[in-house]
PDB file of C-alpha atoms and ligand atoms in Angstrom:
ATOM      1  CA  MET A   1      48.686 113.286 -60.290  1.00 82.00           C
ATOM      2  CA  PRO A   2      48.639 116.713 -58.637  1.00 89.00           C
ATOM      3  CA  ALA A   3      45.488 117.975 -56.937  1.00 94.00           C
ATOM      4  CA  PRO A   4      43.098 119.303 -59.585  1.00 98.00           C
ATOM      5  CA  TYR A   5      42.777 123.012 -60.239  1.00 98.00           C
ATOM      6  CA  GLU A   6      39.597 125.071 -60.349  1.00 98.00           C
ATOM      7  CA  VAL A   7      39.428 126.984 -63.637  1.00 98.00           C
ATOM      8  CA  TYR A   8      37.226 129.961 -64.473  1.00 98.00           C
ATOM      9  CA  ALA A   9      36.515 132.076 -67.540  1.00 98.00           C
ATOM     10  CA  ILE A  10      35.768 135.690 -66.601  1.00 98.00           C
ATOM     11  CA  ARG A  11      34.062 137.736 -69.309  1.00 98.00           C
ATOM     12  CA  TYR A  12      34.909 141.412 -69.201  1.00 98.00           C
ATOM     13  CA  ALA A  13      33.943 142.805 -72.617  1.00 97.00           C
ATOM     14  CA  ARG A  14      32.071 142.208 -75.825  1.00 96.00           C
ATOM     15  CA  HIS A  15      32.215 143.152 -79.494  1.00 93.00           C
ATOM     16  CA  ALA A  16      28.606 142.782 -80.554  1.00 87.00           C
ATOM     17  CA  ASP A  17      28.432 144.174 -84.088  1.00 86.00           C
ATOM     18  CA  ARG A  18      30.871 141.763 -85.687  1.00 86.00           C
ATOM     19  CA  THR A  19      30.199 139.424 -88.574  1.00 86.00           C
ATOM     20  CA  ALA A  20      31.478 136.035 -89.678  1.00 86.00           C
ATOM     21  CA  ARG A  21      33.490 137.664 -92.455  1.00 84.00           C
ATOM     22  CA  GLN A  22      35.683 139.181 -89.712  1.00 88.00           C
ATOM     23  CA  ASN A  23      36.080 135.890 -87.839  1.00 87.00           C
ATOM     24  CA  PHE A  24      36.749 133.269 -90.519  1.00 89.00           C
ATOM     25  CA  ILE A  25      39.035 133.126 -93.513  1.00 87.00           C
ATOM     26  CA  GLY A  26      37.026 132.350 -96.631  1.00 79.00           C
ATOM     27  CA  ASP A  27      33.547 132.872 -95.188  1.00 66.00           C
ATOM     28  CA  ASP A  28      32.198 135.290 -97.774  1.00 60.00           C
ATOM     29  CA  ALA A  29      29.186 133.204 -98.751  1.00 63.00           C
ATOM     30  CA  HIS A  30      27.585 133.029 -95.312  1.00 69.00           C
ATOM     31  CA  ASP A  31      28.222 136.356 -93.676  1.00 76.00           C
ATOM     32  CA  GLY A  32      26.121 137.033 -90.589  1.00 85.00           C
ATOM     33  CA  PRO A  33      26.371 138.089 -86.941  1.00 88.00           C
ATOM     34  CA  SER A  34      29.349 136.593 -85.103  1.00 86.00           C
ATOM     35  CA  PRO A  35      29.909 138.517 -81.855  1.00 90.00           C
ATOM     36  CA  LEU A  36      33.041 138.066 -79.802  1.00 94.00           C
ATOM     37  CA  ASP A  37      33.316 137.957 -76.018  1.00 97.00           C
ATOM     38  CA  PHE A  38      36.520 138.946 -74.211  1.00 98.00           C
ATOM     39  CA  PHE A  39      37.795 136.926 -71.275  1.00 98.00           C
ATOM     40  CA  VAL A  40      40.552 136.538 -68.758  1.00 98.00           C
ATOM     41  CA  TRP A  41      40.952 133.154 -67.094  1.00 98.00           C
ATOM     42  CA  LEU A  42      41.808 132.028 -63.601  1.00 98.00           C
ATOM     43  CA  ALA A  43      43.311 128.756 -62.360  1.00 98.00           C
ATOM     44  CA  ARG A  44      43.343 128.146 -58.629  1.00 98.00           C
ATOM     45  CA  GLY A  45      45.079 125.212 -56.941  1.00 97.00           C
ATOM     46  CA  GLU A  46      47.492 124.113 -54.247  1.00 95.00           C
ATOM     47  CA  ALA A  47      50.395 125.765 -56.077  1.00 94.00           C
ATOM     48  CA  GLY A  48      48.616 129.107 -56.075  1.00 96.00           C
ATOM     49  CA  THR A  49      46.458 131.320 -58.255  1.00 98.00           C
ATOM     50  CA  PHE A  50      47.394 131.862 -61.886  1.00 98.00           C
ATOM     51  CA  LEU A  51      45.795 134.590 -63.973  1.00 98.00           C
ATOM     52  CA  VAL A  52      45.791 134.030 -67.716  1.00 98.00           C
ATOM     53  CA  ASP A  53      45.873 137.361 -69.602  1.00 98.00           C
ATOM     54  CA  THR A  54      45.010 140.787 -68.250  1.00 98.00           C
ATOM     55  CA  GLY A  55      42.326 142.164 -70.592  1.00 98.00           C
ATOM     56  CA  PHE A  56      41.895 145.863 -71.401  1.00 98.00           C
ATOM     57  CA  ASP A  57      40.517 148.866 -69.525  1.00 97.00           C
ATOM     58  CA  ASP A  58      37.735 151.348 -70.284  1.00 97.00           C
ATOM     59  CA  ALA A  59      40.039 153.721 -72.170  1.00 96.00           C
ATOM     60  CA  MET A  60      41.069 150.950 -74.566  1.00 96.00           C
ATOM     61  CA  ALA A  61      37.450 149.823 -74.919  1.00 96.00           C
ATOM     62  CA  ALA A  62      36.520 153.330 -76.060  1.00 96.00           C
ATOM     63  CA  ARG A  63      39.521 153.548 -78.395  1.00 96.00           C
ATOM     64  CA  ARG A  64      38.758 150.200 -80.048  1.00 94.00           C
ATOM     65  CA  GLY A  65      34.960 150.474 -80.002  1.00 93.00           C
ATOM     66  CA  ARG A  66      34.377 147.543 -77.660  1.00 95.00           C
ATOM     67  CA  ASP A  67      31.877 147.300 -74.806  1.00 95.00           C
ATOM     68  CA  LEU A  68      33.512 146.921 -71.406  1.00 97.00           C
ATOM     69  CA  LEU A  69      30.997 144.898 -69.393  1.00 97.00           C
ATOM     70  CA  THR A  70      32.848 144.387 -66.094  1.00 98.00           C
ATOM     71  CA  PRO A  71      36.310 145.762 -65.312  1.00 98.00           C
ATOM     72  CA  VAL A  72      38.788 142.921 -64.872  1.00 98.00           C
ATOM     73  CA  ALA A  73      39.483 143.794 -61.216  1.00 98.00           C
ATOM     74  CA  GLU A  74      35.770 143.535 -60.438  1.00 98.00           C
ATOM     75  CA  GLY A  75      35.452 140.208 -62.192  1.00 98.00           C
ATOM     76  CA  LEU A  76      38.336 138.838 -60.170  1.00 98.00           C
ATOM     77  CA  ALA A  77      36.895 140.257 -56.948  1.00 98.00           C
ATOM     78  CA  ALA A  78      33.641 138.410 -57.635  1.00 98.00           C
ATOM     79  CA  LEU A  79      35.688 135.208 -57.365  1.00 98.00           C
ATOM     80  CA  GLY A  80      37.396 136.386 -54.187  1.00 98.00           C
ATOM     81  CA  VAL A  81      40.646 137.328 -55.914  1.00 98.00           C
ATOM     82  CA  ASP A  82      42.436 140.589 -55.097  1.00 98.00           C
ATOM     83  CA  ALA A  83      44.183 141.750 -58.276  1.00 98.00           C
ATOM     84  CA  GLY A  84      46.880 143.419 -56.176  1.00 98.00           C
ATOM     85  CA  ALA A  85      47.817 140.066 -54.640  1.00 97.00           C
ATOM     86  CA  VAL A  86      48.105 138.023 -57.849  1.00 98.00           C
ATOM     87  CA  LYS A  87      51.640 136.622 -58.109  1.00 98.00           C
ATOM     88  CA  ASP A  88      51.638 134.884 -61.501  1.00 98.00           C
ATOM     89  CA  VAL A  89      50.220 136.274 -64.726  1.00 98.00           C
ATOM     90  CA  ILE A  90      50.498 134.263 -67.926  1.00 98.00           C
ATOM     91  CA  ILE A  91      50.349 136.393 -71.088  1.00 98.00           C
ATOM     92  CA  THR A  92      49.217 134.178 -73.954  1.00 98.00           C
ATOM     93  CA  HIS A  93      50.204 136.906 -76.426  1.00 98.00           C
ATOM     94  CA  MET A  94      50.445 140.704 -76.313  1.00 98.00           C
ATOM     95  CA  HIS A  95      47.418 141.754 -78.381  1.00 98.00           C
ATOM     96  CA  TYR A  96      45.547 144.699 -76.852  1.00 97.00           C
ATOM     97  CA  ASP A  97      42.757 142.550 -75.445  1.00 97.00           C
ATOM     98  CA  HIS A  98      45.158 140.226 -73.601  1.00 98.00           C
ATOM     99  CA  ALA A  99      47.928 142.463 -72.266  1.00 98.00           C
ATOM    100  CA  GLY A 100      46.398 145.719 -70.942  1.00 98.00           C
ATOM    101  CA  ASN A 101      45.542 146.859 -67.389  1.00 98.00           C
ATOM    102  CA  HIS A 102      49.267 147.400 -66.807  1.00 96.00           C
ATOM    103  CA  ALA A 103      49.074 148.702 -63.233  1.00 96.00           C
ATOM    104  CA  LEU A 104      46.499 146.253 -61.916  1.00 98.00           C
ATOM    105  CA  PHE A 105      48.884 143.513 -60.804  1.00 98.00           C
ATOM    106  CA  PRO A 106      51.786 145.164 -58.964  1.00 98.00           C
ATOM    107  CA  ALA A 107      52.814 141.942 -57.208  1.00 98.00           C
ATOM    108  CA  ALA A 108      52.833 139.748 -60.302  1.00 98.00           C
ATOM    109  CA  ARG A 109      55.548 138.368 -62.497  1.00 98.00           C
ATOM    110  CA  TYR A 110      54.568 137.892 -66.120  1.00 98.00           C
ATOM    111  CA  HIS A 111      55.155 134.671 -68.041  1.00 98.00           C
ATOM    112  CA  LEU A 112      55.795 135.296 -71.742  1.00 98.00           C
ATOM    113  CA  GLN A 113      57.316 133.433 -74.664  1.00 98.00           C
ATOM    114  CA  ASP A 114      60.637 134.664 -76.109  1.00 98.00           C
ATOM    115  CA  ASP A 115      59.019 134.546 -79.536  1.00 98.00           C
ATOM    116  CA  GLU A 116      56.196 136.866 -78.513  1.00 98.00           C
ATOM    117  CA  MET A 117      58.512 139.617 -77.322  1.00 98.00           C
ATOM    118  CA  ALA A 118      60.654 139.218 -80.454  1.00 98.00           C
ATOM    119  CA  TYR A 119      57.582 139.347 -82.691  1.00 98.00           C
ATOM    120  CA  ALA A 120      56.015 142.378 -80.979  1.00 98.00           C
ATOM    121  CA  THR A 121      59.222 144.441 -80.937  1.00 98.00           C
ATOM    122  CA  GLY A 122      60.807 143.558 -84.245  1.00 98.00           C
ATOM    123  CA  ARG A 123      60.547 143.569 -87.993  1.00 97.00           C
ATOM    124  CA  TRP A 124      57.033 142.113 -88.227  1.00 97.00           C
ATOM    125  CA  MET A 125      55.554 145.174 -86.518  1.00 98.00           C
ATOM    126  CA  THR A 126      56.607 147.313 -89.488  1.00 98.00           C
ATOM    127  CA  HIS A 127      53.619 145.718 -91.270  1.00 97.00           C
ATOM    128  CA  ALA A 128      50.318 147.422 -90.417  1.00 95.00           C
ATOM    129  CA  ALA A 129      48.445 144.188 -91.076  1.00 93.00           C
ATOM    130  CA  LEU A 130      50.467 142.342 -88.444  1.00 95.00           C
ATOM    131  CA  ARG A 131      50.525 145.054 -85.798  1.00 96.00           C
ATOM    132  CA  GLN A 132      46.822 145.995 -85.962  1.00 95.00           C
ATOM    133  CA  ALA A 133      45.906 144.132 -82.765  1.00 97.00           C
ATOM    134  CA  TYR A 134      48.986 145.321 -80.862  1.00 98.00           C
ATOM    135  CA  THR A 135      49.210 148.625 -79.029  1.00 97.00           C
ATOM    136  CA  ALA A 136      52.646 150.187 -78.607  1.00 97.00           C
ATOM    137  CA  ASP A 137      51.892 151.077 -74.972  1.00 97.00           C
ATOM    138  CA  ASP A 138      51.139 147.452 -74.060  1.00 98.00           C
ATOM    139  CA  VAL A 139      54.410 146.310 -75.596  1.00 98.00           C
ATOM    140  CA  ALA A 140      56.393 149.179 -74.031  1.00 98.00           C
ATOM    141  CA  GLU A 141      54.913 148.407 -70.608  1.00 98.00           C
ATOM    142  CA  MET A 142      56.063 144.820 -70.958  1.00 98.00           C
ATOM    143  CA  VAL A 143      59.562 146.010 -71.840  1.00 98.00           C
ATOM    144  CA  ARG A 144      59.511 148.130 -68.662  1.00 98.00           C
ATOM    145  CA  LYS A 145      58.554 145.019 -66.705  1.00 98.00           C
ATOM    146  CA  VAL A 146      61.546 143.231 -68.203  1.00 98.00           C
ATOM    147  CA  PHE A 147      63.798 145.955 -66.780  1.00 98.00           C
ATOM    148  CA  ALA A 148      62.011 145.663 -63.425  1.00 98.00           C
ATOM    149  CA  ASP A 149      62.737 141.922 -63.231  1.00 98.00           C
ATOM    150  CA  ARG A 150      59.049 141.116 -63.540  1.00 98.00           C
ATOM    151  CA  VAL A 151      59.024 139.022 -66.728  1.00 98.00           C
ATOM    152  CA  VAL A 152      59.798 135.315 -66.851  1.00 98.00           C
ATOM    153  CA  PHE A 153      60.640 134.284 -70.405  1.00 98.00           C
ATOM    154  CA  HIS A 154      59.909 130.821 -71.734  1.00 98.00           C
ATOM    155  CA  ALA A 155      61.242 129.225 -74.921  1.00 98.00           C
ATOM    156  CA  GLY A 156      58.612 126.688 -75.877  1.00 98.00           C
ATOM    157  CA  ASP A 157      56.815 124.376 -73.479  1.00 98.00           C
ATOM    158  CA  ALA A 158      57.313 124.873 -69.735  1.00 98.00           C
ATOM    159  CA  GLU A 159      55.804 123.557 -66.514  1.00 98.00           C
ATOM    160  CA  LEU A 160      54.980 126.384 -64.088  1.00 98.00           C
ATOM    161  CA  ALA A 161      53.683 124.093 -61.341  1.00 97.00           C
ATOM    162  CA  PRO A 162      52.636 120.449 -61.122  1.00 97.00           C
ATOM    163  CA  GLY A 163      49.561 120.157 -63.343  1.00 98.00           C
ATOM    164  CA  LEU A 164      49.953 123.545 -65.044  1.00 98.00           C
ATOM    165  CA  SER A 165      52.081 124.070 -68.140  1.00 98.00           C
ATOM    166  CA  LEU A 166      52.610 126.448 -71.036  1.00 98.00           C
ATOM    167  CA  HIS A 167      52.706 125.325 -74.664  1.00 98.00           C
ATOM    168  CA  LEU A 168      54.015 127.381 -77.569  1.00 98.00           C
ATOM    169  CA  ILE A 169      51.565 127.236 -80.484  1.00 98.00           C
ATOM    170  CA  GLY A 170      52.368 130.219 -82.714  1.00 97.00           C
ATOM    171  CA  GLY A 171      49.997 130.802 -85.629  1.00 97.00           C
ATOM    172  CA  HIS A 172      47.850 133.727 -84.483  1.00 97.00           C
ATOM    173  CA  THR A 173      51.052 135.452 -83.363  1.00 98.00           C
ATOM    174  CA  GLN A 174      54.575 134.085 -83.469  1.00 98.00           C
ATOM    175  CA  GLY A 175      54.757 133.642 -79.695  1.00 98.00           C
ATOM    176  CA  MET A 176      51.171 132.570 -79.017  1.00 98.00           C
ATOM    177  CA  GLN A 177      51.099 130.185 -76.038  1.00 98.00           C
ATOM    178  CA  VAL A 178      48.297 128.174 -74.431  1.00 98.00           C
ATOM    179  CA  VAL A 179      47.867 126.825 -70.900  1.00 98.00           C
ATOM    180  CA  ARG A 180      47.255 123.180 -70.024  1.00 98.00           C
ATOM    181  CA  ILE A 181      45.736 122.589 -66.594  1.00 98.00           C
ATOM    182  CA  TRP A 182      44.945 119.423 -64.640  1.00 98.00           C
ATOM    183  CA  THR A 183      41.316 119.411 -63.455  1.00 98.00           C
ATOM    184  CA  ARG A 184      38.851 116.930 -61.988  1.00 97.00           C
ATOM    185  CA  ARG A 185      37.650 116.267 -65.553  1.00 96.00           C
ATOM    186  CA  GLY A 186      41.144 115.715 -66.923  1.00 97.00           C
ATOM    187  CA  TRP A 187      43.490 117.983 -68.863  1.00 98.00           C
ATOM    188  CA  LEU A 188      41.877 121.273 -69.786  1.00 98.00           C
ATOM    189  CA  VAL A 189      43.444 123.640 -72.331  1.00 98.00           C
ATOM    190  CA  LEU A 190      42.926 127.393 -72.287  1.00 98.00           C
ATOM    191  CA  ALA A 191      43.408 128.016 -75.987  1.00 98.00           C
ATOM    192  CA  SER A 192      43.136 131.790 -75.815  1.00 98.00           C
ATOM    193  CA  ASP A 193      43.507 132.976 -79.415  1.00 97.00           C
ATOM    194  CA  ALA A 194      44.979 129.746 -80.722  1.00 98.00           C
ATOM    195  CA  ALA A 195      41.241 129.260 -81.404  1.00 97.00           C
ATOM    196  CA  HIS A 196      38.952 132.290 -81.094  1.00 96.00           C
ATOM    197  CA  LEU A 197      35.749 130.315 -81.622  1.00 95.00           C
ATOM    198  CA  TYR A 198      34.792 126.642 -81.394  1.00 96.00           C
ATOM    199  CA  ALA A 199      34.020 126.805 -85.124  1.00 93.00           C
ATOM    200  CA  ASN A 200      37.523 128.003 -86.015  1.00 94.00           C
ATOM    201  CA  MET A 201      39.046 124.754 -84.751  1.00 95.00           C
ATOM    202  CA  ASP A 202      36.133 122.350 -85.248  1.00 94.00           C
ATOM    203  CA  GLU A 203      35.561 123.363 -88.870  1.00 92.00           C
ATOM    204  CA  GLY A 204      39.140 124.135 -89.839  1.00 91.00           C
ATOM    205  CA  ARG A 205      38.284 127.721 -90.720  1.00 90.00           C
ATOM    206  CA  PRO A 206      41.064 129.945 -89.353  1.00 92.00           C
ATOM    207  CA  PHE A 207      40.630 133.378 -87.807  1.00 90.00           C
ATOM    208  CA  PRO A 208      41.797 136.127 -90.212  1.00 88.00           C
ATOM    209  CA  ILE A 209      44.193 137.944 -87.860  1.00 90.00           C
ATOM    210  CA  VAL A 210      47.075 135.562 -88.275  1.00 92.00           C
ATOM    211  CA  HIS A 211      50.849 135.473 -88.566  1.00 95.00           C
ATOM    212  CA  ASP A 212      51.108 131.925 -89.932  1.00 95.00           C
ATOM    213  CA  VAL A 213      47.991 130.144 -91.178  1.00 95.00           C
ATOM    214  CA  ALA A 214      49.648 126.733 -91.337  1.00 96.00           C
ATOM    215  CA  ALA A 215      50.843 126.981 -87.744  1.00 96.00           C
ATOM    216  CA  MET A 216      47.375 128.084 -86.687  1.00 97.00           C
ATOM    217  CA  LEU A 217      45.760 125.053 -88.337  1.00 97.00           C
ATOM    218  CA  GLU A 218      48.340 122.693 -86.839  1.00 97.00           C
ATOM    219  CA  GLY A 219      47.731 124.435 -83.516  1.00 97.00           C
ATOM    220  CA  HIS A 220      44.061 123.453 -83.603  1.00 97.00           C
ATOM    221  CA  ARG A 221      45.183 119.829 -83.672  1.00 97.00           C
ATOM    222  CA  THR A 222      47.690 120.392 -80.897  1.00 98.00           C
ATOM    223  CA  LEU A 223      44.981 121.861 -78.665  1.00 98.00           C
ATOM    224  CA  LYS A 224      42.867 118.721 -78.982  1.00 97.00           C
ATOM    225  CA  ARG A 225      45.875 116.504 -78.435  1.00 98.00           C
ATOM    226  CA  LEU A 226      46.790 118.345 -75.221  1.00 98.00           C
ATOM    227  CA  ALA A 227      43.254 118.082 -73.796  1.00 98.00           C
ATOM    228  CA  SER A 228      41.694 114.946 -72.331  1.00 97.00           C
ATOM    229  CA  HIS A 229      38.449 115.594 -74.270  1.00 95.00           C
ATOM    230  CA  ASP A 230      37.589 117.996 -77.084  1.00 94.00           C
ATOM    231  CA  ASP A 231      35.149 119.820 -74.788  1.00 94.00           C
ATOM    232  CA  LEU A 232      38.043 120.649 -72.472  1.00 97.00           C
ATOM    233  CA  VAL A 233      39.558 122.958 -75.101  1.00 98.00           C
ATOM    234  CA  ILE A 234      38.315 126.449 -74.223  1.00 98.00           C
ATOM    235  CA  PRO A 235      38.402 128.952 -77.117  1.00 98.00           C
ATOM    236  CA  GLY A 236      39.442 132.534 -76.479  1.00 98.00           C
ATOM    237  CA  HIS A 237      36.474 134.612 -77.608  1.00 97.00           C
ATOM    238  CA  ASP A 238      33.427 132.374 -78.048  1.00 97.00           C
ATOM    239  CA  PRO A 239      30.130 133.555 -76.457  1.00 97.00           C
ATOM    240  CA  LEU A 240      29.177 129.851 -76.326  1.00 96.00           C
ATOM    241  CA  VAL A 241      31.622 129.329 -73.424  1.00 97.00           C
ATOM    242  CA  LEU A 242      29.208 131.018 -71.005  1.00 97.00           C
ATOM    243  CA  GLU A 243      26.359 128.902 -72.379  1.00 96.00           C
ATOM    244  CA  ARG A 244      28.191 125.588 -72.253  1.00 96.00           C
ATOM    245  CA  PHE A 245      29.603 126.043 -68.756  1.00 97.00           C
ATOM    246  CA  ARG A 246      27.722 127.132 -65.654  1.00 97.00           C
ATOM    247  CA  PRO A 247      28.520 129.993 -63.284  1.00 97.00           C
ATOM    248  CA  PRO A 248      29.882 128.915 -59.892  1.00 96.00           C
ATOM    249  CA  ASP A 249      26.957 130.832 -58.371  1.00 96.00           C
ATOM    250  CA  PRO A 250      23.735 131.864 -60.191  1.00 96.00           C
ATOM    251  CA  ALA A 251      24.407 135.471 -59.183  1.00 97.00           C
ATOM    252  CA  LEU A 252      27.547 135.397 -61.365  1.00 98.00           C
ATOM    253  CA  ALA A 253      25.782 134.269 -64.560  1.00 97.00           C
ATOM    254  CA  GLY A 254      26.992 136.243 -67.565  1.00 97.00           C
ATOM    255  CA  LEU A 255      30.234 137.157 -65.812  1.00 98.00           C
ATOM    256  CA  THR A 256      31.990 133.893 -65.113  1.00 98.00           C
ATOM    257  CA  ALA A 257      31.765 130.161 -65.761  1.00 98.00           C
ATOM    258  CA  ARG A 258      33.465 127.288 -64.007  1.00 98.00           C
ATOM    259  CA  LEU A 259      35.302 125.402 -66.736  1.00 98.00           C
ATOM    260  CA  ASP A 260      36.423 122.375 -64.724  1.00 97.00           C
ATOM    261  CA  ALA A 261      32.815 121.464 -63.884  1.00 95.00           C
ATOM    262  CA  ASP A 262      30.631 119.325 -66.146  1.00 92.00           C
ATOM    263  CA  PRO A 263      29.304 121.349 -69.083  1.00 92.00           C
ATOM    264  CA  VAL A 264      25.581 121.943 -69.556  1.00 92.00           C
ATOM    265  CA  GLY A 265      24.022 118.751 -70.865  1.00 82.00           C
ATOM    266  CA  GLY A 266      26.800 116.518 -69.513  1.00 73.00           C
ATOM    267  CA  GLY A 267      30.171 115.805 -71.050  1.00 62.00           C
ATOM    268  CA  ARG A 268      29.264 116.167 -74.694  1.00 53.00           C
ATOM    269  CA  ARG A 269      28.984 119.108 -76.986  1.00 50.00           C
ATOM    270  CA  ALA A 270      26.295 119.453 -79.647  1.00 40.00           C
TER     271      ALA A 270
HETATM  272 ZN1   ZN B 301      42.052 138.095 -78.421  1.00 81.35          ZN
END
């Protein structure tokens, strides 16, 4: 096996006043607070440093009514990573909270699924319900990167380096991909929005922003199949991530958690 990677979740924003009705299909009976956190993720190993998603900036936070807690560049700097030096960015999908900060990574090439570019630039975007989480500028900036030879397209599953691979899931968006990473605890899966919250996948209650509900539900199973343990599937927006995994340094609590280390309370999840 390849040398294990270090993997971090970096929280940059929050949507506090959100309720379960907005996060689960068919949850009308038990509506209550269900805040979302916003993350980017970092995998660091012998093959290099891989950034998973790029987050949004303060202008987008204001436009969408989200709270920017720590700009993405600062969060990366806290882990000793210079955004300007990042060479590989994986875009799980192009929703506004995953594909912004366009100028922050001038040295990076962007890994994207064929299906995601087709989805975000084609017929489906004529439906307001399907384009609500996309921003035209994010998509246009990615098209510009295509013309600048800075996008690497993938059609389905692909290994980027030994112990780090992409997996096409679909569901949430047509080209939604997840990242499988070899760690000292086994195979870890960064689900991004293939599962927003632990409860979406553990209870079979899908998130309402969705292109294909059936693919999303099947995707939940795929996530668990790709991971060595269920607690190595990391959802995309769950505030519990920063409670279940510890910061690499106490000074970084609330900003980042080391996902390849043992979770709080050992290897099990309540
Ligand atoms: Zn998201």
